[in-house]
Amino acid sequence: MPAPSATPDRPALVVAIDGPSGSGKSTVARSVARRLGLRYVDTGAMYRALTWWALSRGVDLTDSAAVAGLARELPLTLGTDPDDPHVLVDGVEVGDAIRLPEISAVVSAVATNLGVREELVRRQREVAAGGGVVVEGRDITTVVAPGADVRVLLTASEEARLARRALEVHGSDDADAVEATRDHVVRRDALDSTVATFTEAADGVAVVDSSHLTLEETVEAVLALVPMDVEAR
Ligand code: DC
């Protein structure tokens, strides 16, 4: 049964994609959204945007009550066009700033704040309830949209994830670049997994292992999980 907001151009389909950093889920989720004509929501960008805002206002990230309070006030506009996923905080475009290493290094402190999660999950559920969207993150298949039509855990071996992140951050996946990336990726995933389970698939969640797949093959593997009747509606 399509969600109330379904229209002929925007099906109610909801695709939930979780995975650790370096699994390629942002790129895959964007491609899947494009291919299915759906909106795209990067929930990691929400935690990053809040981190950026807290830092720019001089709020101590270890002050959990203050940061949770900021989450409730966060004036965030998240573009949902997969070809232009812009992020505005209080009217300021922060799409590039929130990917900087300074933010990546501390975002887990914000993402593990339970008051923050309560507020951001509430906002994410509202978007998912509108349907016609691919939502990606760490707890989408389990907490944000457990009733999604398609639920995928995108995994990749640690080796493959480190190589991808090294290429992204250092422009190379040689041994030095991989080593420089290791601590960062492994430590962040360990911290993040204290509040969301994204290393094992929950019941009914399909696993796509992208370790030995190209981007296109990974996208096809996710698309193959979309039920035909849902794809057509
Ligand atoms: O996917 P990313 O690296 O942009 O995520 C940024 C941070 O937010 C990272 O610490 C994981 C966390 N996160 C989360 O806890 N839950 C989500 N649904 C998405 C991201």
PDB file of C-alpha atoms and ligand atoms in Angstrom:
ATOM      1  CA  MET A   1       0.000   0.000   0.000  1.00  0.00           C
ATOM      2  CA  PRO A   2       1.675   3.261  -1.077  1.00  0.00           C
ATOM      3  CA  ALA A   3       2.261   5.899   1.601  1.00  0.00           C
ATOM      4  CA  PRO A   4      -0.123   8.884   1.415  1.00  0.00           C
ATOM      5  CA  SER A   5       2.485  11.123  -0.194  1.00  0.00           C
ATOM      6  CA  ALA A   6       2.988   8.778  -3.155  1.00  0.00           C
ATOM      7  CA  THR A   7       2.382  10.360  -6.549  1.00  0.00           C
ATOM      8  CA  PRO A   8       2.855   8.932 -10.039  1.00  0.00           C
ATOM      9  CA  ASP A   9       6.291  10.620 -10.212  1.00  0.00           C
ATOM     10  CA  ARG A  10       7.380   9.910  -6.677  1.00  0.00           C
ATOM     11  CA  PRO A  11       6.749   6.359  -5.524  1.00  0.00           C
ATOM     12  CA  ALA A  12       6.458   5.689  -1.810  1.00  0.00           C
ATOM     13  CA  LEU A  13       9.375   3.291  -1.882  1.00  0.00           C
ATOM     14  CA  VAL A  14      11.752   3.548   1.065  1.00  0.00           C
ATOM     15  CA  VAL A  15      15.249   2.104   0.761  1.00  0.00           C
ATOM     16  CA  ALA A  16      17.295   1.906   3.979  1.00  0.00           C
ATOM     17  CA  ILE A  17      21.055   1.420   3.692  1.00  0.00           C
ATOM     18  CA  ASP A  18      23.427   1.022   6.648  1.00  0.00           C
ATOM     19  CA  GLY A  19      27.123   0.354   6.767  1.00  0.00           C
ATOM     20  CA  PRO A  20      30.440   1.302   8.346  1.00  0.00           C
ATOM     21  CA  SER A  21      32.676   4.064   7.039  1.00  0.00           C
ATOM     22  CA  GLY A  22      34.423   3.197   3.800  1.00  0.00           C
ATOM     23  CA  SER A  23      31.737   0.701   2.780  1.00  0.00           C
ATOM     24  CA  GLY A  24      30.898   3.079  -0.069  1.00  0.00           C
ATOM     25  CA  LYS A  25      27.358   3.553   1.144  1.00  0.00           C
ATOM     26  CA  SER A  26      27.019   7.271   0.328  1.00  0.00           C
ATOM     27  CA  THR A  27      28.043   6.801  -3.281  1.00  0.00           C
ATOM     28  CA  VAL A  28      25.947   3.666  -3.624  1.00  0.00           C
ATOM     29  CA  ALA A  29      22.908   5.230  -1.929  1.00  0.00           C
ATOM     30  CA  ARG A  30      23.091   8.296  -4.186  1.00  0.00           C
ATOM     31  CA  SER A  31      23.332   6.148  -7.313  1.00  0.00           C
ATOM     32  CA  VAL A  32      20.425   3.974  -6.207  1.00  0.00           C
ATOM     33  CA  ALA A  33      18.308   7.099  -5.562  1.00  0.00           C
ATOM     34  CA  ARG A  34      19.182   8.473  -8.989  1.00  0.00           C
ATOM     35  CA  ARG A  35      18.371   5.189 -10.729  1.00  0.00           C
ATOM     36  CA  LEU A  36      14.999   4.843  -8.977  1.00  0.00           C
ATOM     37  CA  GLY A  37      14.070   8.540  -9.156  1.00  0.00           C
ATOM     38  CA  LEU A  38      13.992   8.823  -5.363  1.00  0.00           C
ATOM     39  CA  ARG A  39      15.128  11.461  -2.906  1.00  0.00           C
ATOM     40  CA  TYR A  40      18.341  10.865  -0.985  1.00  0.00           C
ATOM     41  CA  VAL A  41      19.093  11.503   2.687  1.00  0.00           C
ATOM     42  CA  ASP A  42      22.576  11.184   4.165  1.00  0.00           C
ATOM     43  CA  THR A  43      21.946  10.951   7.916  1.00  0.00           C
ATOM     44  CA  GLY A  44      25.674  11.104   8.665  1.00  0.00           C
ATOM     45  CA  ALA A  45      25.588  14.631   7.233  1.00  0.00           C
ATOM     46  CA  MET A  46      23.094  15.554   9.972  1.00  0.00           C
ATOM     47  CA  TYR A  47      25.459  14.451  12.749  1.00  0.00           C
ATOM     48  CA  ARG A  48      28.283  16.243  10.960  1.00  0.00           C
ATOM     49  CA  ALA A  49      26.254  19.436  10.498  1.00  0.00           C
ATOM     50  CA  LEU A  50      25.403  19.502  14.197  1.00  0.00           C
ATOM     51  CA  THR A  51      29.081  18.971  15.046  1.00  0.00           C
ATOM     52  CA  TRP A  52      30.031  21.874  12.774  1.00  0.00           C
ATOM     53  CA  TRP A  53      27.408  24.108  14.357  1.00  0.00           C
ATOM     54  CA  ALA A  54      28.407  23.211  17.921  1.00  0.00           C
ATOM     55  CA  LEU A  55      32.076  23.930  17.152  1.00  0.00           C
ATOM     56  CA  SER A  56      31.296  27.185  15.381  1.00  0.00           C
ATOM     57  CA  ARG A  57      29.330  28.312  18.453  1.00  0.00           C
ATOM     58  CA  GLY A  58      32.094  27.292  20.820  1.00  0.00           C
ATOM     59  CA  VAL A  59      30.029  24.599  22.550  1.00  0.00           C
ATOM     60  CA  ASP A  60      32.046  21.931  24.356  1.00  0.00           C
ATOM     61  CA  LEU A  61      31.225  18.624  22.648  1.00  0.00           C
ATOM     62  CA  THR A  62      31.567  16.741  25.932  1.00  0.00           C
ATOM     63  CA  ASP A  63      28.735  18.808  27.438  1.00  0.00           C
ATOM     64  CA  SER A  64      26.033  16.357  26.391  1.00  0.00           C
ATOM     65  CA  ALA A  65      23.087  18.401  27.634  1.00  0.00           C
ATOM     66  CA  ALA A  66      24.258  21.511  25.773  1.00  0.00           C
ATOM     67  CA  VAL A  67      24.870  19.588  22.548  1.00  0.00           C
ATOM     68  CA  ALA A  68      21.508  17.792  22.793  1.00  0.00           C
ATOM     69  CA  GLY A  69      19.875  21.206  23.313  1.00  0.00           C
ATOM     70  CA  LEU A  70      21.579  22.494  20.181  1.00  0.00           C
ATOM     71  CA  ALA A  71      20.319  19.464  18.241  1.00  0.00           C
ATOM     72  CA  ARG A  72      16.741  20.458  19.035  1.00  0.00           C
ATOM     73  CA  GLU A  73      17.405  23.980  17.689  1.00  0.00           C
ATOM     74  CA  LEU A  74      19.543  22.968  14.698  1.00  0.00           C
ATOM     75  CA  PRO A  75      18.345  25.096  11.742  1.00  0.00           C
ATOM     76  CA  LEU A  76      19.212  22.458   9.172  1.00  0.00           C
ATOM     77  CA  THR A  77      18.159  22.199   5.541  1.00  0.00           C
ATOM     78  CA  LEU A  78      19.223  18.994   3.893  1.00  0.00           C
ATOM     79  CA  GLY A  79      18.866  18.929   0.112  1.00  0.00           C
ATOM     80  CA  THR A  80      17.450  15.583  -1.021  1.00  0.00           C
ATOM     81  CA  ASP A  81      18.406  15.722  -4.696  1.00  0.00           C
ATOM     82  CA  PRO A  82      20.961  12.927  -5.197  1.00  0.00           C
ATOM     83  CA  ASP A  83      22.743  15.109  -7.762  1.00  0.00           C
ATOM     84  CA  ASP A  84      22.953  18.099  -5.421  1.00  0.00           C
ATOM     85  CA  PRO A  85      22.939  16.909  -1.808  1.00  0.00           C
ATOM     86  CA  HIS A  86      23.553  20.337  -0.243  1.00  0.00           C
ATOM     87  CA  VAL A  87      23.622  20.928   3.495  1.00  0.00           C
ATOM     88  CA  LEU A  88      22.650  24.318   4.945  1.00  0.00           C
ATOM     89  CA  VAL A  89      22.968  25.305   8.596  1.00  0.00           C
ATOM     90  CA  ASP A  90      21.286  28.588   9.383  1.00  0.00           C
ATOM     91  CA  GLY A  91      21.483  29.414   5.672  1.00  0.00           C
ATOM     92  CA  VAL A  92      25.241  28.666   5.422  1.00  0.00           C
ATOM     93  CA  GLU A  93      26.331  25.959   2.957  1.00  0.00           C
ATOM     94  CA  VAL A  94      28.462  23.532   4.983  1.00  0.00           C
ATOM     95  CA  GLY A  95      28.576  20.592   2.551  1.00  0.00           C
ATOM     96  CA  ASP A  96      32.370  20.789   2.222  1.00  0.00           C
ATOM     97  CA  ALA A  97      33.181  21.978   5.738  1.00  0.00           C
ATOM     98  CA  ILE A  98      31.469  19.004   7.388  1.00  0.00           C
ATOM     99  CA  ARG A  99      33.720  16.554   5.508  1.00  0.00           C
ATOM    100  CA  LEU A 100      36.927  18.120   6.800  1.00  0.00           C
ATOM    101  CA  PRO A 101      39.168  15.917   8.991  1.00  0.00           C
ATOM    102  CA  GLU A 102      38.550  18.279  11.966  1.00  0.00           C
ATOM    103  CA  ILE A 103      34.889  17.292  11.903  1.00  0.00           C
ATOM    104  CA  SER A 104      35.493  13.584  11.141  1.00  0.00           C
ATOM    105  CA  ALA A 105      37.830  13.412  14.132  1.00  0.00           C
ATOM    106  CA  VAL A 106      35.177  14.529  16.641  1.00  0.00           C
ATOM    107  CA  VAL A 107      31.789  13.678  15.106  1.00  0.00           C
ATOM    108  CA  SER A 108      31.519  10.428  17.073  1.00  0.00           C
ATOM    109  CA  ALA A 109      31.308  12.455  20.285  1.00  0.00           C
ATOM    110  CA  VAL A 110      28.125  14.006  18.914  1.00  0.00           C
ATOM    111  CA  ALA A 111      26.764  10.820  17.301  1.00  0.00           C
ATOM    112  CA  THR A 112      27.093   8.896  20.583  1.00  0.00           C
ATOM    113  CA  ASN A 113      25.117  11.544  22.495  1.00  0.00           C
ATOM    114  CA  LEU A 114      21.741   9.876  23.160  1.00  0.00           C
ATOM    115  CA  GLY A 115      19.854  13.185  23.416  1.00  0.00           C
ATOM    116  CA  VAL A 116      21.215  14.135  19.998  1.00  0.00           C
ATOM    117  CA  ARG A 117      20.179  10.790  18.544  1.00  0.00           C
ATOM    118  CA  GLU A 118      16.665  11.135  19.882  1.00  0.00           C
ATOM    119  CA  GLU A 119      16.208  14.446  18.058  1.00  0.00           C
ATOM    120  CA  LEU A 120      17.974  13.548  14.807  1.00  0.00           C
ATOM    121  CA  VAL A 121      16.263  10.145  14.594  1.00  0.00           C
ATOM    122  CA  ARG A 122      12.927  11.938  15.040  1.00  0.00           C
ATOM    123  CA  ARG A 123      13.726  14.198  12.080  1.00  0.00           C
ATOM    124  CA  GLN A 124      14.949  11.258   9.994  1.00  0.00           C
ATOM    125  CA  ARG A 125      11.772   9.282  10.680  1.00  0.00           C
ATOM    126  CA  GLU A 126       9.711  12.212   9.448  1.00  0.00           C
ATOM    127  CA  VAL A 127      11.572  12.191   6.135  1.00  0.00           C
ATOM    128  CA  ALA A 128      11.300   8.415   5.783  1.00  0.00           C
ATOM    129  CA  ALA A 129       7.577   8.560   6.531  1.00  0.00           C
ATOM    130  CA  GLY A 130       7.147  10.758   3.434  1.00  0.00           C
ATOM    131  CA  GLY A 131       8.371   7.832   1.296  1.00  0.00           C
ATOM    132  CA  GLY A 132      10.120   7.978  -2.055  1.00  0.00           C
ATOM    133  CA  VAL A 133      13.537   8.116  -0.478  1.00  0.00           C
ATOM    134  CA  VAL A 134      16.836   6.332   0.001  1.00  0.00           C
ATOM    135  CA  VAL A 135      18.069   6.902   3.563  1.00  0.00           C
ATOM    136  CA  GLU A 136      21.592   5.912   4.526  1.00  0.00           C
ATOM    137  CA  GLY A 137      23.430   5.758   7.826  1.00  0.00           C
ATOM    138  CA  ARG A 138      24.148   3.365  10.669  1.00  0.00           C
ATOM    139  CA  ASP A 139      20.762   2.687  12.258  1.00  0.00           C
ATOM    140  CA  ILE A 140      18.349   3.187   9.378  1.00  0.00           C
ATOM    141  CA  THR A 141      17.440  -0.486   8.858  1.00  0.00           C
ATOM    142  CA  THR A 142      16.986  -1.003  12.602  1.00  0.00           C
ATOM    143  CA  VAL A 143      15.790   2.215  14.261  1.00  0.00           C
ATOM    144  CA  VAL A 144      14.889   4.951  11.782  1.00  0.00           C
ATOM    145  CA  ALA A 145      13.022   2.929   9.128  1.00  0.00           C
ATOM    146  CA  PRO A 146      12.786  -0.725  10.201  1.00  0.00           C
ATOM    147  CA  GLY A 147       9.659  -1.039   8.027  1.00  0.00           C
ATOM    148  CA  ALA A 148      11.450   0.109   4.843  1.00  0.00           C
ATOM    149  CA  ASP A 149      10.623  -1.801   1.636  1.00  0.00           C
ATOM    150  CA  VAL A 150      14.302  -2.516   1.068  1.00  0.00           C
ATOM    151  CA  ARG A 151      16.777  -2.868   3.950  1.00  0.00           C
ATOM    152  CA  VAL A 152      20.434  -3.346   3.165  1.00  0.00           C
ATOM    153  CA  LEU A 153      23.596  -3.641   5.194  1.00  0.00           C
ATOM    154  CA  LEU A 154      26.479  -2.686   2.958  1.00  0.00           C
ATOM    155  CA  THR A 155      29.695  -4.237   4.186  1.00  0.00           C
ATOM    156  CA  ALA A 156      33.245  -4.509   2.913  1.00  0.00           C
ATOM    157  CA  SER A 157      36.367  -6.083   4.342  1.00  0.00           C
ATOM    158  CA  GLU A 158      38.448  -3.838   6.580  1.00  0.00           C
ATOM    159  CA  GLU A 159      41.158  -3.938   3.926  1.00  0.00           C
ATOM    160  CA  ALA A 160      38.810  -2.710   1.183  1.00  0.00           C
ATOM    161  CA  ARG A 161      37.323  -0.013   3.426  1.00  0.00           C
ATOM    162  CA  LEU A 162      40.714   1.307   4.465  1.00  0.00           C
ATOM    163  CA  ALA A 163      41.933   1.405   0.865  1.00  0.00           C
ATOM    164  CA  ARG A 164      38.843   3.375  -0.219  1.00  0.00           C
ATOM    165  CA  ARG A 165      39.118   5.880   2.625  1.00  0.00           C
ATOM    166  CA  ALA A 166      42.875   6.297   2.005  1.00  0.00           C
ATOM    167  CA  LEU A 167      42.173   7.073  -1.647  1.00  0.00           C
ATOM    168  CA  GLU A 168      39.497   9.566  -0.665  1.00  0.00           C
ATOM    169  CA  VAL A 169      41.482  11.334   2.043  1.00  0.00           C
ATOM    170  CA  HIS A 170      45.098  10.987   0.853  1.00  0.00           C
ATOM    171  CA  GLY A 171      44.614  10.444  -2.877  1.00  0.00           C
ATOM    172  CA  SER A 172      46.478   7.129  -2.693  1.00  0.00           C
ATOM    173  CA  ASP A 173      45.950   3.617  -1.350  1.00  0.00           C
ATOM    174  CA  ASP A 174      49.620   2.737  -0.914  1.00  0.00           C
ATOM    175  CA  ALA A 175      50.783   1.196   2.392  1.00  0.00           C
ATOM    176  CA  ASP A 176      51.583   4.552   4.069  1.00  0.00           C
ATOM    177  CA  ALA A 177      48.257   6.088   3.160  1.00  0.00           C
ATOM    178  CA  VAL A 178      46.391   2.997   4.412  1.00  0.00           C
ATOM    179  CA  GLU A 179      48.297   3.093   7.714  1.00  0.00           C
ATOM    180  CA  ALA A 180      47.542   6.787   8.137  1.00  0.00           C
ATOM    181  CA  THR A 181      43.854   6.006   7.671  1.00  0.00           C
ATOM    182  CA  ARG A 182      43.667   2.874   9.826  1.00  0.00           C
ATOM    183  CA  ASP A 183      43.540   4.393  13.289  1.00  0.00           C
ATOM    184  CA  HIS A 184      40.974   6.953  12.265  1.00  0.00           C
ATOM    185  CA  VAL A 185      38.563   4.518  10.589  1.00  0.00           C
ATOM    186  CA  VAL A 186      38.879   1.667  13.070  1.00  0.00           C
ATOM    187  CA  ARG A 187      38.589   3.937  16.106  1.00  0.00           C
ATOM    188  CA  ARG A 188      35.571   5.781  14.735  1.00  0.00           C
ATOM    189  CA  ASP A 189      33.722   2.575  13.851  1.00  0.00           C
ATOM    190  CA  ALA A 190      34.451   1.163  17.313  1.00  0.00           C
ATOM    191  CA  LEU A 191      33.014   4.283  18.963  1.00  0.00           C
ATOM    192  CA  ASP A 192      30.029   4.491  16.634  1.00  0.00           C
ATOM    193  CA  SER A 193      29.161   0.849  17.155  1.00  0.00           C
ATOM    194  CA  THR A 194      28.535   1.554  20.841  1.00  0.00           C
ATOM    195  CA  VAL A 195      25.239   3.240  19.875  1.00  0.00           C
ATOM    196  CA  ALA A 196      24.229   1.571  16.605  1.00  0.00           C
ATOM    197  CA  THR A 197      24.649  -1.987  15.406  1.00  0.00           C
ATOM    198  CA  PHE A 198      25.866  -1.837  11.840  1.00  0.00           C
ATOM    199  CA  THR A 199      28.355  -4.667  11.665  1.00  0.00           C
ATOM    200  CA  GLU A 200      25.756  -7.446  11.650  1.00  0.00           C
ATOM    201  CA  ALA A 201      22.505  -7.498   9.743  1.00  0.00           C
ATOM    202  CA  ALA A 202      19.289  -7.501  11.776  1.00  0.00           C
ATOM    203  CA  ASP A 203      16.515  -9.949  10.848  1.00  0.00           C
ATOM    204  CA  GLY A 204      15.218  -9.287   7.346  1.00  0.00           C
ATOM    205  CA  VAL A 205      18.161  -7.084   6.376  1.00  0.00           C
ATOM    206  CA  ALA A 206      20.044  -8.154   3.239  1.00  0.00           C
ATOM    207  CA  VAL A 207      23.825  -8.044   3.275  1.00  0.00           C
ATOM    208  CA  VAL A 208      25.699  -6.761   0.236  1.00  0.00           C
ATOM    209  CA  ASP A 209      29.452  -7.244   0.531  1.00  0.00           C
ATOM    210  CA  SER A 210      31.163  -4.774  -1.792  1.00  0.00           C
ATOM    211  CA  SER A 211      34.760  -5.894  -1.082  1.00  0.00           C
ATOM    212  CA  HIS A 212      35.167  -7.368  -4.535  1.00  0.00           C
ATOM    213  CA  LEU A 213      32.504  -5.427  -6.404  1.00  0.00           C
ATOM    214  CA  THR A 214      32.808  -2.286  -8.498  1.00  0.00           C
ATOM    215  CA  LEU A 215      30.515   0.635  -7.685  1.00  0.00           C
ATOM    216  CA  GLU A 216      28.231  -0.293 -10.579  1.00  0.00           C
ATOM    217  CA  GLU A 217      28.052  -3.924  -9.467  1.00  0.00           C
ATOM    218  CA  THR A 218      27.231  -2.835  -5.919  1.00  0.00           C
ATOM    219  CA  VAL A 219      24.457  -0.544  -7.132  1.00  0.00           C
ATOM    220  CA  GLU A 220      23.045  -3.396  -9.252  1.00  0.00           C
ATOM    221  CA  ALA A 221      23.145  -5.724  -6.237  1.00  0.00           C
ATOM    222  CA  VAL A 222      21.066  -3.239  -4.220  1.00  0.00           C
ATOM    223  CA  LEU A 223      18.654  -2.604  -7.100  1.00  0.00           C
ATOM    224  CA  ALA A 224      18.142  -6.366  -7.428  1.00  0.00           C
ATOM    225  CA  LEU A 225      16.637  -6.305  -3.914  1.00  0.00           C
ATOM    226  CA  VAL A 226      13.841  -3.920  -4.924  1.00  0.00           C
ATOM    227  CA  PRO A 227      10.634  -5.929  -5.346  1.00  0.00           C
ATOM    228  CA  MET A 228       9.252  -5.599  -8.881  1.00  0.00           C
ATOM    229  CA  ASP A 229       5.769  -4.498  -7.765  1.00  0.00           C
ATOM    230  CA  VAL A 230       7.269  -1.823  -5.520  1.00  0.00           C
ATOM    231  CA  GLU A 231       9.593  -0.590  -8.267  1.00  0.00           C
ATOM    232  CA  ALA A 232       6.653  -0.111 -10.613  1.00  0.00           C
ATOM    233  CA  ARG A 233       4.262   1.687  -8.287  1.00  0.00           C
TER     234      ARG A 233
HETATM  235  O1   DC B   1      28.645   8.290   7.548  1.00  0.00           O
HETATM  236  P1   DC B   1      29.408   9.471   8.145  1.00  0.00           P
HETATM  237  O2   DC B   1      30.887   9.222   8.299  1.00  0.00           O
HETATM  238  O3   DC B   1      29.141  10.745   7.435  1.00  0.00           O
HETATM  239  O4   DC B   1      28.798   9.608   9.618  1.00  0.00           O
HETATM  240  C1   DC B   1      29.188  10.641  10.482  1.00  0.00           C
HETATM  241  C2   DC B   1      29.064  10.199  11.922  1.00  0.00           C
HETATM  242  O5   DC B   1      27.705  10.009  12.311  1.00  0.00           O
HETATM  243  C3   DC B   1      29.772   8.892  12.253  1.00  0.00           C
HETATM  244  O6   DC B   1      30.384   9.062  13.516  1.00  0.00           O
HETATM  245  C4   DC B   1      28.670   7.878  12.337  1.00  0.00           C
HETATM  246  C5   DC B   1      27.508   8.693  12.796  1.00  0.00           C
HETATM  247  N1   DC B   1      26.211   8.232  12.293  1.00  0.00           N
HETATM  248  C6   DC B   1      25.357   7.609  13.171  1.00  0.00           C
HETATM  249  O7   DC B   1      25.731   7.383  14.334  1.00  0.00           O
HETATM  250  N2   DC B   1      24.117   7.238  12.762  1.00  0.00           N
HETATM  251  C7   DC B   1      23.724   7.473  11.498  1.00  0.00           C
HETATM  252  N3   DC B   1      22.507   7.107  11.105  1.00  0.00           N
HETATM  253  C8   DC B   1      24.607   8.100  10.585  1.00  0.00           C
HETATM  254  C9   DC B   1      25.863   8.464  11.019  1.00  0.00           C
END
